[in-house]
Coordinates of N, CA and C and ligand atoms in Angstrom, one line a residue:
M471 N 0.8 -1.2 0.0 CA 0.0 0.0 0.0 C 0.9 1.2 0.0
P472 N 0.6 2.2 -0.9 CA 1.5 3.4 -0.9 C 1.4 4.2 0.4
T473 N 2.5 4.7 0.8 CA 2.6 5.5 2.0 C 2.3 7.0 1.6
P474 N 2.1 7.8 2.6 CA 2.0 9.3 2.3 C 3.3 9.8 1.6
A475 N 4.4 9.2 1.9 CA 5.7 9.6 1.3 C 5.6 9.2 -0.2
D476 N 5.0 8.1 -0.5 CA 4.9 7.7 -1.9 C 4.0 8.6 -2.7
F477 N 2.9 9.0 -2.0 CA 2.0 10.0 -2.7 C 2.8 11.3 -3.0
A478 N 3.6 11.8 -2.0 CA 4.3 13.0 -2.1 C 5.4 12.8 -3.3
K479 N 6.0 11.7 -3.3 CA 7.0 11.5 -4.4 C 6.4 11.5 -5.8
N480 N 5.3 10.7 -5.9 CA 4.6 10.7 -7.2 C 4.1 12.1 -7.6
A481 N 3.6 12.8 -6.7 CA 3.1 14.2 -7.0 C 4.2 15.1 -7.4
T482 N 5.4 15.0 -6.7 CA 6.5 15.8 -7.1 C 7.0 15.4 -8.5
E483 N 7.1 14.1 -8.8 CA 7.5 13.7 -10.1 C 6.6 14.2 -11.2
A484 N 5.3 14.1 -11.0 CA 4.4 14.6 -12.0 C 4.5 16.1 -12.2
K485 N 4.7 16.8 -11.1 CA 4.9 18.3 -11.2 C 6.2 18.6 -12.0
S486 N 7.3 17.8 -11.7 CA 8.5 18.1 -12.4 C 8.5 17.7 -13.9
M487 N 7.5 16.8 -14.3 CA 7.4 16.5 -15.7 C 6.5 17.5 -16.4
G488 N 6.1 18.5 -15.7 CA 5.3 19.6 -16.3 C 3.8 19.5 -16.2
F489 N 3.3 18.5 -15.5 CA 1.9 18.4 -15.4 C 1.3 19.4 -14.4
N490 N 0.2 19.9 -14.7 CA -0.4 20.9 -13.8 C -1.6 20.4 -12.9
A491 N -1.8 19.1 -13.1 CA -2.8 18.4 -12.3 C -2.5 16.9 -12.1
I492 N -2.9 16.3 -11.0 CA -2.5 14.9 -10.7 C -3.7 14.3 -10.2
K493 N -3.9 13.0 -10.5 CA -5.0 12.2 -9.9 C -4.5 11.0 -9.2
F494 N -5.1 10.8 -8.0 CA -4.7 9.7 -7.1 C -5.9 8.8 -6.9
D495 N -5.7 7.5 -6.7 CA -6.7 6.6 -6.2 C -6.7 6.5 -4.7
L496 N -7.8 6.5 -4.1 CA -7.9 6.4 -2.6 C -8.5 5.1 -2.1
D497 N -9.1 4.4 -3.0 CA -9.7 3.1 -2.6 C -8.6 2.0 -2.6
Q498 N -8.2 1.5 -1.5 CA -7.1 0.6 -1.4 C -7.5 -0.6 -0.5
A499 N -7.9 -1.7 -1.2 CA -8.5 -2.9 -0.6 C -7.5 -3.5 0.4
N500 N -6.2 -3.3 0.2 CA -5.3 -4.0 1.2 C -4.9 -3.1 2.4
D501 N -5.7 -2.0 2.6 CA -5.4 -1.2 3.7 C -5.7 -2.0 5.0
P502 N -4.7 -2.2 5.8 CA -4.9 -2.9 7.1 C -5.8 -2.2 8.1
G503 N -6.1 -0.9 7.8 CA -6.9 -0.2 8.7 C -8.4 -0.3 8.4
K504 N -8.7 -1.1 7.3 CA -10.1 -1.3 6.9 C -10.8 -2.2 7.9
Y505 N -12.1 -2.0 8.1 CA -12.9 -2.9 9.0 C -12.7 -4.3 8.5
D506 N -12.8 -4.6 7.2 CA -12.4 -5.8 6.5 C -12.3 -5.5 5.1
R507 N -11.8 -6.4 4.3 CA -11.5 -6.1 2.9 C -12.7 -5.7 2.1
Y508 N -13.9 -6.2 2.5 CA -15.1 -6.1 1.7 C -16.0 -5.0 2.2
N509 N -15.7 -4.4 3.3 CA -16.6 -3.4 3.9 C -16.5 -2.1 3.1
W510 N -17.7 -1.6 2.8 CA -17.6 -0.4 2.0 C -17.9 0.9 2.8
T511 N -17.9 0.7 4.1 CA -17.8 1.9 5.0 C -16.4 2.0 5.5
A512 N -15.8 3.2 5.3 CA -14.4 3.4 5.7 C -14.4 3.6 7.2
S513 N -13.4 2.9 7.8 CA -13.1 3.0 9.2 C -12.4 4.3 9.5
P514 N -12.3 4.7 10.8 CA -11.6 5.9 11.2 C -10.1 5.8 10.7
K515 N -9.5 4.6 10.9 CA -8.1 4.4 10.4 C -8.0 4.6 8.9
E516 N -9.0 4.1 8.2 CA -8.9 4.2 6.7 C -9.1 5.7 6.3
L517 N -10.0 6.4 7.0 CA -10.2 7.8 6.7 C -8.9 8.6 7.0
D518 N -8.3 8.2 8.1 CA -7.0 8.9 8.4 C -5.9 8.7 7.4
R519 N -5.9 7.4 6.9 CA -4.9 7.1 5.9 C -5.1 7.9 4.6
M520 N -6.4 8.1 4.2 CA -6.7 8.9 3.0 C -6.3 10.3 3.2
V521 N -6.6 10.9 4.4 CA -6.3 12.3 4.6 C -4.8 12.5 4.6
K522 N -4.0 11.5 5.2 CA -2.6 11.7 5.3 C -2.0 11.5 3.9
Q523 N -2.5 10.6 3.0 CA -1.9 10.5 1.7 C -2.1 11.7 0.9
I524 N -3.4 12.2 0.8 CA -3.6 13.4 0.0 C -3.0 14.6 0.6
G525 N -2.9 14.7 1.9 CA -2.2 15.8 2.6 C -0.8 15.9 2.2
A526 N -0.1 14.7 2.1 CA 1.3 14.6 1.8 C 1.5 15.1 0.3
A527 N 0.6 14.7 -0.5 CA 0.7 15.1 -1.9 C 0.5 16.6 -2.0
R528 N -0.5 17.2 -1.3 CA -0.7 18.6 -1.4 C 0.5 19.4 -0.8
E529 N 1.0 18.9 0.2 CA 2.2 19.6 0.8 C 3.3 19.5 -0.1
A530 N 3.5 18.4 -0.8 CA 4.7 18.3 -1.7 C 4.6 19.2 -2.9
V531 N 3.4 19.4 -3.5 CA 3.3 20.2 -4.7 C 2.9 21.6 -4.5
G532 N 2.5 22.0 -3.3 CA 2.1 23.3 -3.0 C 0.6 23.6 -3.5
P533 N 0.2 24.8 -3.4 CA -1.2 25.1 -3.6 C -1.6 25.3 -5.1
D534 N -0.6 25.4 -6.0 CA -0.9 25.7 -7.4 C -1.1 24.6 -8.3
I535 N -0.9 23.3 -7.9 CA -1.1 22.2 -8.7 C -2.5 21.6 -8.3
D536 N -3.3 21.2 -9.3 CA -4.6 20.7 -9.0 C -4.4 19.2 -8.7
I537 N -5.2 18.8 -7.7 CA -5.2 17.4 -7.2 C -6.7 16.8 -7.4
C538 N -6.8 15.7 -8.0 CA -8.0 15.0 -8.2 C -7.9 13.6 -7.4
V539 N -9.0 13.2 -6.9 CA -9.0 11.9 -6.1 C -10.1 11.0 -6.6
D540 N -9.8 9.8 -6.8 CA -10.8 8.8 -7.3 C -11.1 7.7 -6.3
M541 N -12.3 7.4 -6.0 CA -12.7 6.3 -5.1 C -13.4 5.2 -5.8
H542 N -13.5 5.3 -7.1 CA -13.9 4.2 -8.0 C -15.2 3.5 -7.5
G543 N -16.1 4.3 -6.9 CA -17.5 3.9 -6.6 C -17.5 2.7 -5.5
R544 N -16.4 2.7 -4.7 CA -16.3 1.5 -3.8 C -16.7 1.8 -2.4
Y545 N -17.4 2.9 -2.1 CA -17.8 3.3 -0.8 C -19.3 3.6 -0.7
D546 N -19.8 3.7 0.5 CA -21.2 4.0 0.7 C -21.4 5.6 0.9
T547 N -22.6 6.0 1.0 CA -22.9 7.4 1.0 C -22.3 8.1 2.2
P548 N -22.5 7.6 3.4 CA -21.9 8.3 4.6 C -20.4 8.4 4.5
T549 N -19.8 7.4 3.9 CA -18.3 7.5 3.7 C -18.0 8.6 2.7
G550 N -18.7 8.6 1.6 CA -18.5 9.7 0.6 C -18.6 11.0 1.2
E551 N -19.6 11.2 2.1 CA -19.8 12.5 2.7 C -18.6 12.9 3.6
K552 N -18.2 11.9 4.4 CA -17.1 12.1 5.3 C -15.8 12.4 4.6
V553 N -15.5 11.7 3.5 CA -14.2 11.9 2.8 C -14.3 13.3 2.1
A554 N -15.4 13.6 1.5 CA -15.5 14.9 0.9 C -15.3 16.1 1.9
K555 N -15.8 15.9 3.1 CA -15.7 16.9 4.1 C -14.3 17.0 4.6
L556 N -13.7 15.8 4.9 CA -12.3 15.8 5.4 C -11.3 16.3 4.4
L557 N -11.6 16.2 3.2 CA -10.6 16.7 2.2 C -10.8 18.1 1.7
E558 N -11.8 18.8 2.3 CA -12.1 20.2 2.0 C -10.9 21.1 2.1
P559 N -10.1 20.9 3.2 CA -8.9 21.8 3.3 C -7.8 21.6 2.2
M560 N -7.9 20.5 1.5 CA -6.9 20.2 0.4 C -7.2 20.9 -0.9
N561 N -8.4 21.6 -1.0 CA -8.8 22.3 -2.2 C -8.7 21.4 -3.4
L562 N -9.3 20.3 -3.4 CA -9.3 19.4 -4.6 C -9.9 20.0 -5.8
M563 N -9.4 19.5 -6.9 CA -10.1 19.8 -8.2 C -11.4 19.1 -8.2
W564 N -11.3 17.8 -7.8 CA -12.6 17.0 -7.6 C -12.4 15.7 -6.8
L565 N -13.5 15.3 -6.3 CA -13.6 13.9 -5.7 C -14.4 13.1 -6.6
E566 N -13.9 12.0 -7.1 CA -14.5 11.2 -8.2 C -15.2 10.0 -7.7
E567 N -16.4 9.7 -8.1 CA -17.1 8.5 -7.8 C -16.9 8.0 -6.4
P568 N -17.3 8.8 -5.4 CA -17.2 8.3 -4.0 C -18.1 7.1 -3.8
I569 N -19.1 7.0 -4.6 CA -20.2 5.9 -4.4 C -20.4 5.3 -5.8
P570 N -21.1 4.2 -5.9 CA -21.4 3.6 -7.2 C -22.2 4.6 -8.1
A571 N -22.1 4.3 -9.4 CA -22.5 5.3 -10.3 C -24.1 5.5 -10.4
E572 N -24.8 4.5 -10.0 CA -26.2 4.5 -10.5 C -27.1 5.5 -9.8
N573 N -27.0 5.6 -8.5 CA -28.0 6.4 -7.8 C -27.7 7.9 -7.7
I574 N -28.4 8.6 -8.6 CA -28.2 10.1 -8.7 C -28.6 10.8 -7.5
D575 N -29.7 10.4 -6.8 CA -30.1 11.0 -5.6 C -29.0 11.0 -4.5
A576 N -28.3 9.8 -4.4 CA -27.2 9.7 -3.4 C -26.1 10.6 -3.8
Y577 N -25.8 10.8 -5.1 CA -24.8 11.7 -5.5 C -25.1 13.1 -5.0
K578 N -26.4 13.5 -5.3 CA -26.8 14.8 -4.9 C -26.6 15.1 -3.4
K579 N -26.9 14.1 -2.6 CA -26.8 14.2 -1.2 C -25.3 14.6 -0.8
I580 N -24.4 13.9 -1.4 CA -23.0 14.2 -1.1 C -22.6 15.5 -1.7
T581 N -23.0 15.8 -2.9 CA -22.6 17.1 -3.5 C -23.2 18.3 -2.7
D582 N -24.4 18.1 -2.2 CA -25.0 19.2 -1.4 C -24.3 19.4 -0.1
S583 N -23.6 18.4 0.4 CA -23.1 18.4 1.7 C -21.7 19.0 1.9
T584 N -21.0 19.3 0.7 CA -19.6 19.6 0.8 C -19.2 20.7 -0.2
S585 N -18.1 21.4 0.1 CA -17.5 22.3 -0.9 C -16.5 21.6 -1.8
T586 N -16.2 20.4 -1.5 CA -15.3 19.6 -2.4 C -16.1 19.3 -3.7
P587 N -15.6 19.7 -4.9 CA -16.4 19.4 -6.1 C -16.5 17.9 -6.3
I588 N -17.7 17.4 -6.6 CA -18.0 16.0 -6.8 C -18.1 15.7 -8.4
C589 N -17.4 14.7 -8.8 CA -17.3 14.4 -10.2 C -17.7 12.9 -10.5
A590 N -18.4 12.7 -11.6 CA -18.8 11.3 -12.0 C -19.1 11.4 -13.5
G591 N -19.2 10.2 -14.1 CA -19.6 10.1 -15.5 C -19.0 9.0 -16.3
E592 N -17.9 8.4 -15.8 CA -17.2 7.4 -16.6 C -18.1 6.1 -16.7
N593 N -19.1 6.0 -15.9 CA -20.0 4.8 -15.9 C -21.4 5.2 -16.3
H594 N -21.5 6.3 -17.1 CA -22.8 6.8 -17.6 C -22.6 6.8 -19.1
Y595 N -23.8 6.6 -19.8 CA -23.7 6.3 -21.2 C -24.6 7.2 -22.0
L596 N -24.2 7.7 -23.2 CA -24.9 8.6 -24.1 C -25.4 9.8 -23.3
A597 N -25.8 10.8 -24.1 CA -26.2 12.1 -23.4 C -27.4 11.9 -22.5
H598 N -28.2 10.9 -22.9 CA -29.4 10.6 -22.0 C -28.9 10.1 -20.6
G599 N -27.8 9.5 -20.5 CA -27.3 9.1 -19.2 C -26.9 10.2 -18.3
F600 N -26.8 11.4 -18.9 CA -26.3 12.6 -18.1 C -27.4 13.6 -17.8
T601 N -28.6 13.3 -18.3 CA -29.7 14.4 -18.2 C -30.1 14.6 -16.7
K602 N -30.4 13.5 -16.0 CA -30.9 13.6 -14.6 C -29.8 14.1 -13.7
M603 N -28.6 13.6 -13.9 CA -27.5 14.0 -13.1 C -27.3 15.5 -13.2
L604 N -27.4 16.0 -14.4 CA -27.2 17.5 -14.6 C -28.4 18.3 -14.1
S605 N -29.6 17.9 -14.5 CA -30.8 18.7 -14.2 C -31.0 18.7 -12.7
S606 N -30.6 17.7 -11.9 CA -30.8 17.7 -10.5 C -29.6 18.3 -9.7
G607 N -28.6 18.6 -10.4 CA -27.4 19.2 -9.7 C -26.7 18.2 -8.9
A608 N -26.6 16.9 -9.4 CA -26.1 15.8 -8.6 C -24.6 15.8 -8.6
V609 N -23.9 16.4 -9.6 CA -22.5 16.5 -9.6 C -22.1 17.9 -10.0
D610 N -20.8 18.2 -9.7 CA -20.2 19.5 -10.0 C -19.5 19.5 -11.4
I611 N -19.0 18.3 -11.7 CA -18.2 18.1 -12.9 C -18.6 16.8 -13.6
V612 N -18.7 16.8 -14.9 CA -19.0 15.5 -15.6 C -17.7 15.0 -16.3
M613 N -17.5 13.7 -16.2 CA -16.3 13.1 -16.9 C -16.7 11.8 -17.6
P614 N -17.4 12.0 -18.8 CA -17.7 10.9 -19.6 C -16.5 10.3 -20.2
D615 N -16.5 9.0 -20.4 CA -15.4 8.3 -21.1 C -15.9 8.1 -22.5
L616 N -15.3 8.9 -23.5 CA -15.8 9.0 -24.8 C -15.7 7.7 -25.6
Q617 N -14.8 6.8 -25.2 CA -14.7 5.5 -25.8 C -15.9 4.6 -25.5
K618 N -16.5 4.9 -24.3 CA -17.7 4.1 -23.8 C -19.0 4.8 -23.9
A619 N -19.0 6.2 -23.9 CA -20.2 6.9 -23.7 C -20.9 7.2 -25.0
G620 N -20.3 6.8 -26.2 CA -21.0 7.0 -27.4 C -20.2 7.7 -28.5
G621 N -18.9 7.9 -28.3 CA -18.1 8.4 -29.3 C -18.0 9.9 -29.3
L622 N -17.4 10.4 -30.4 CA -17.1 11.9 -30.5 C -18.3 12.8 -30.6
G623 N -19.2 12.4 -31.4 CA -20.4 13.3 -31.6 C -21.2 13.3 -30.3
E624 N -21.4 12.1 -29.7 CA -22.1 12.0 -28.4 C -21.3 12.8 -27.3
G625 N -20.0 12.7 -27.4 CA -19.2 13.4 -26.4 C -19.5 14.9 -26.5
Q626 N -19.6 15.4 -27.7 CA -20.0 16.9 -27.8 C -21.4 17.1 -27.3
R627 N -22.3 16.2 -27.5 CA -23.7 16.5 -27.0 C -23.7 16.5 -25.5
I628 N -22.9 15.6 -24.9 CA -22.8 15.5 -23.4 C -22.2 16.8 -22.9
A629 N -21.1 17.3 -23.5 CA -20.5 18.5 -23.1 C -21.4 19.7 -23.2
N630 N -22.1 19.8 -24.4 CA -23.1 20.9 -24.6 C -24.2 20.8 -23.6
L631 N -24.7 19.6 -23.3 CA -25.8 19.5 -22.3 C -25.3 20.0 -20.9
A632 N -24.1 19.6 -20.5 CA -23.5 20.1 -19.3 C -23.3 21.6 -19.3
N633 N -23.0 22.1 -20.4 CA -22.7 23.6 -20.5 C -24.0 24.4 -20.2
L634 N -25.2 23.8 -20.5 CA -26.4 24.5 -20.2 C -26.6 24.7 -18.6
Y635 N -25.9 23.8 -17.9 CA -25.9 23.9 -16.4 C -24.7 24.5 -15.8
Y636 N -23.8 25.1 -16.7 CA -22.5 25.7 -16.3 C -21.7 24.6 -15.6
V637 N -21.8 23.4 -16.0 CA -21.0 22.3 -15.4 C -19.8 22.0 -16.4
P638 N -18.6 22.0 -15.8 CA -17.4 21.7 -16.7 C -17.4 20.3 -17.2
F639 N -16.7 20.1 -18.3 CA -16.5 18.8 -19.0 C -15.1 18.4 -18.9
A640 N -14.9 17.2 -18.2 CA -13.5 16.7 -18.0 C -13.4 15.3 -18.3
P641 N -13.2 14.9 -19.6 CA -13.4 13.5 -20.0 C -12.4 12.6 -19.2
H642 N -13.0 11.4 -18.9 CA -12.2 10.3 -18.4 C -11.5 9.8 -19.6
M643 N -10.3 9.3 -19.5 CA -9.5 8.9 -20.7 C -8.5 7.8 -20.3
V644 N -8.9 6.6 -20.5 CA -8.0 5.5 -20.4 C -8.0 4.7 -21.7
A645 N -7.0 5.1 -22.6 CA -7.1 4.6 -24.0 C -5.6 4.6 -24.5
T646 N -5.5 4.4 -25.8 CA -4.3 4.6 -26.5 C -4.1 6.1 -26.8
F647 N -2.9 6.4 -27.4 CA -2.7 7.8 -27.8 C -3.7 8.2 -28.8
L648 N -4.2 7.3 -29.6 CA -5.2 7.6 -30.6 C -6.5 8.0 -29.9
G649 N -6.9 7.2 -28.9 CA -8.1 7.6 -28.2 C -7.9 8.9 -27.4
A650 N -6.7 9.1 -26.9 CA -6.5 10.4 -26.2 C -6.7 11.6 -27.2
M651 N -6.1 11.5 -28.3 CA -6.2 12.6 -29.3 C -7.6 12.8 -29.8
A652 N -8.3 11.7 -30.0 CA -9.7 11.8 -30.4 C -10.5 12.5 -29.4
T653 N -10.3 12.2 -28.1 CA -10.9 12.9 -27.0 C -10.5 14.4 -27.0
A654 N -9.2 14.6 -27.3 CA -8.7 16.0 -27.2 C -9.4 16.9 -28.3
H655 N -9.7 16.3 -29.4 CA -10.4 17.0 -30.5 C -11.8 17.4 -30.0
V656 N -12.5 16.6 -29.3 CA -13.8 16.9 -28.7 C -13.6 18.1 -27.7
C657 N -12.6 17.9 -26.9 CA -12.4 19.0 -25.8 C -12.1 20.3 -26.5
A658 N -11.4 20.3 -27.6 CA -11.1 21.6 -28.3 C -12.3 22.2 -29.0
S659 N -13.4 21.5 -29.0 CA -14.6 22.0 -29.8 C -15.8 22.3 -28.9
V660 N -15.6 22.3 -27.6 CA -16.7 22.6 -26.7 C -16.3 23.8 -25.8
P661 N -17.3 24.5 -25.3 CA -17.0 25.8 -24.6 C -16.7 25.5 -23.1
N662 N -17.1 24.3 -22.6 CA -16.9 24.1 -21.1 C -15.9 23.1 -20.8
F663 N -14.9 22.9 -21.7 CA -13.8 22.0 -21.5 C -13.0 22.5 -20.2
M664 N -12.8 21.5 -19.3 CA -12.0 21.9 -18.1 C -10.6 21.3 -18.2
I665 N -10.6 19.9 -18.2 CA -9.3 19.2 -18.2 C -9.6 17.8 -18.7
M666 N -8.6 17.2 -19.4 CA -8.7 15.8 -19.9 C -7.7 14.9 -19.2
E667 N -8.2 13.8 -18.8 CA -7.3 12.8 -18.1 C -6.2 12.4 -19.1
W668 N -5.0 12.2 -18.6 CA -3.9 11.8 -19.4 C -3.2 10.7 -18.7
Q669 N -2.5 9.8 -19.5 CA -1.9 8.6 -18.9 C -0.4 8.7 -19.0
I670 N 0.2 8.4 -17.9 CA 1.7 8.5 -17.8 C 2.3 7.4 -18.7
Y671 N 1.5 6.3 -19.0 CA 2.0 5.2 -19.8 C 2.4 5.7 -21.2
F672 N 1.8 6.8 -21.7 CA 2.2 7.3 -23.0 C 3.7 7.6 -23.0
H673 N 4.2 8.0 -21.8 CA 5.6 8.5 -21.8 C 6.5 7.4 -21.3
T674 N 6.0 6.3 -20.7 CA 6.9 5.3 -20.1 C 6.8 3.9 -20.7
D675 N 5.7 3.6 -21.3 CA 5.5 2.2 -21.8 C 5.8 2.1 -23.3
P676 N 6.8 1.2 -23.6 CA 7.2 1.1 -25.0 C 6.0 0.7 -25.9
M677 N 5.1 -0.2 -25.4 CA 4.0 -0.6 -26.3 C 3.2 0.6 -26.7
F678 N 2.9 1.5 -25.8 CA 2.0 2.6 -26.1 C 2.7 3.6 -27.1
K679 N 4.0 3.6 -27.0 CA 4.8 4.5 -27.9 C 4.8 3.9 -29.3
E680 N 4.8 2.5 -29.4 CA 4.9 1.9 -30.7 C 3.6 1.7 -31.5
I681 N 2.5 1.6 -30.7 CA 1.3 1.2 -31.5 C 0.5 2.4 -32.2
T682 N 1.0 3.6 -32.0 CA 0.4 4.7 -32.7 C 1.5 5.5 -33.4
I683 N 1.1 6.2 -34.5 CA 2.1 7.0 -35.3 C 1.5 8.4 -35.4
H684 N 2.4 9.4 -35.1 CA 2.0 10.8 -35.2 C 3.2 11.6 -35.4
E685 N 3.0 12.8 -35.9 CA 4.1 13.7 -36.2 C 4.3 14.7 -35.0
G686 N 5.6 14.8 -34.6 CA 6.0 15.8 -33.6 C 5.4 15.6 -32.2
E687 N 5.9 16.5 -31.4 CA 5.5 16.5 -30.0 C 4.1 17.0 -29.9
Q688 N 3.2 16.4 -29.1 CA 1.8 16.8 -29.1 C 1.4 17.3 -27.7
V689 N 2.3 17.2 -26.7 CA 2.0 17.6 -25.4 C 3.2 18.4 -24.9
T690 N 2.9 19.6 -24.4 CA 4.0 20.5 -23.8 C 3.4 21.1 -22.6
N691 N 4.1 20.9 -21.5 CA 3.7 21.5 -20.2 C 2.2 21.4 -20.0
S692 N 1.7 20.2 -20.1 CA 0.3 19.9 -19.7 C -0.7 20.3 -20.8
F693 N -0.3 20.9 -21.9 CA -1.2 21.3 -22.9 C -1.0 20.5 -24.2
V694 N -2.2 20.0 -24.7 CA -2.2 19.1 -25.9 C -2.4 20.0 -27.1
K695 N -1.6 19.7 -28.2 CA -1.8 20.4 -29.4 C -2.6 19.4 -30.3
V696 N -3.8 19.8 -30.8 CA -4.5 19.0 -31.7 C -4.1 19.2 -33.1
S697 N -4.0 18.1 -33.9 CA -3.5 18.2 -35.2 C -4.5 18.9 -36.1
D698 N -4.0 19.7 -37.1 CA -5.0 20.2 -38.1 C -5.0 19.4 -39.4
K699 N -4.5 18.2 -39.3 CA -4.6 17.3 -40.5 C -6.0 16.7 -40.5
P700 N -6.4 16.1 -41.6 CA -7.7 15.5 -41.7 C -7.8 14.4 -40.6
G701 N -8.9 14.2 -40.0 CA -9.1 13.1 -39.0 C -8.5 13.5 -37.7
I702 N -8.0 12.5 -37.0 CA -7.5 12.8 -35.6 C -6.0 13.3 -35.6
G703 N -5.3 12.9 -36.7 CA -3.9 13.3 -36.8 C -3.0 12.2 -36.1
V704 N -3.6 11.1 -35.8 CA -2.8 10.0 -35.2 C -3.3 8.7 -35.9
D705 N -2.4 7.8 -36.3 CA -2.7 6.6 -36.9 C -2.3 5.4 -36.0
L706 N -3.0 4.3 -36.2 CA -2.5 3.0 -35.6 C -1.4 2.4 -36.4
N707 N -0.4 2.0 -35.7 CA 0.7 1.2 -36.3 C 0.2 -0.3 -36.2
E708 N -0.4 -0.8 -37.3 CA -1.0 -2.1 -37.2 C 0.0 -3.2 -37.0
E709 N 1.2 -3.1 -37.5 CA 2.2 -4.1 -37.3 C 2.5 -4.2 -35.8
A710 N 2.7 -3.0 -35.2 CA 3.0 -3.0 -33.7 C 1.8 -3.5 -32.9
V711 N 0.6 -3.2 -33.3 CA -0.6 -3.7 -32.6 C -0.6 -5.2 -32.7
K712 N -0.3 -5.7 -33.9 CA -0.3 -7.2 -34.0 C 0.8 -7.8 -33.1
K713 N 1.9 -7.1 -33.0 CA 3.0 -7.7 -32.2 C 2.6 -7.8 -30.8
Y714 N 1.8 -6.9 -30.3 CA 1.4 -6.9 -28.9 C 0.0 -7.5 -28.6
A715 N -0.7 -7.8 -29.7 CA -2.1 -8.4 -29.5 C -2.0 -9.8 -28.8
A716 N -3.0 -10.1 -28.1 CA -3.1 -11.5 -27.5 C -3.2 -12.5 -28.6
Q717 N -2.3 -13.5 -28.6 CA -2.2 -14.4 -29.7 C -3.5 -15.3 -29.7
G718 N -3.9 -15.7 -30.9 CA -5.0 -16.7 -31.0 C -6.3 -16.0 -31.1
Y719 N -6.4 -14.7 -31.1 CA -7.6 -14.0 -31.3 C -7.6 -13.3 -32.6
P720 N -8.8 -13.1 -33.3 CA -8.8 -12.5 -34.6 C -8.4 -11.0 -34.4
F721 N -7.7 -10.4 -35.4 CA -7.4 -9.0 -35.4 C -8.6 -8.3 -36.0
F722 N -8.5 -6.9 -36.0 CA -9.7 -6.2 -36.5 C -9.7 -6.2 -38.0
E723 N -10.2 -7.3 -38.6 CA -10.2 -7.4 -40.1 C -11.5 -8.0 -40.5
Ligands
LIG698 MG1 -12.6 7.0 -12.2

């Protein structure tokens, strides 16, 4: 289990790489302070561990770097309320999925209880999946995953729907560099773009470097440059994809 010092180290590294925001996972099933591995109510020790980890990250990077925190929907509503309240002094960019995605009324209860911005959306689908969440004020920020939520056009519709409620659009993004740049094009085309999730594996994992082809540097100091070429401006390197594909399964042909 990562210690507060690990959180501080990772935060410092990300800052030194030029990133202006960092996201951490707070749900840690192997935390010995949990009531038990399966309990979705956080114990006092577990809450203390969360506060110390994020506190160490905040102290390491100072007040000017944004910090986001994800709980992956693994807790109950009273825990969500407690964590949101306890993390208020850390000035988070957002607290993500403190509870499972389905119950919008429970989200609203947490959002109404705290000054910590509450964020969700990676487990909601199509613009229709966001209508009640937005009209009831259940979240402060939406983060649809455009690979899952309906694609680029639907991503624009979700963003524009959120914009009617003055809610920022911050897409979830766990994909290849092609998926990242496709998402970036949507972000560049909507008025309420806030921030797009980015993956460190683009910079560190040889597979992710090999499987796409693009020209020039596309990220500088946390800002993505979208290509003005036709399409996304990134191609798949099919030979590299075949090299890394699970053997014995058909390729996309
Ligand atoms: Mg998440």
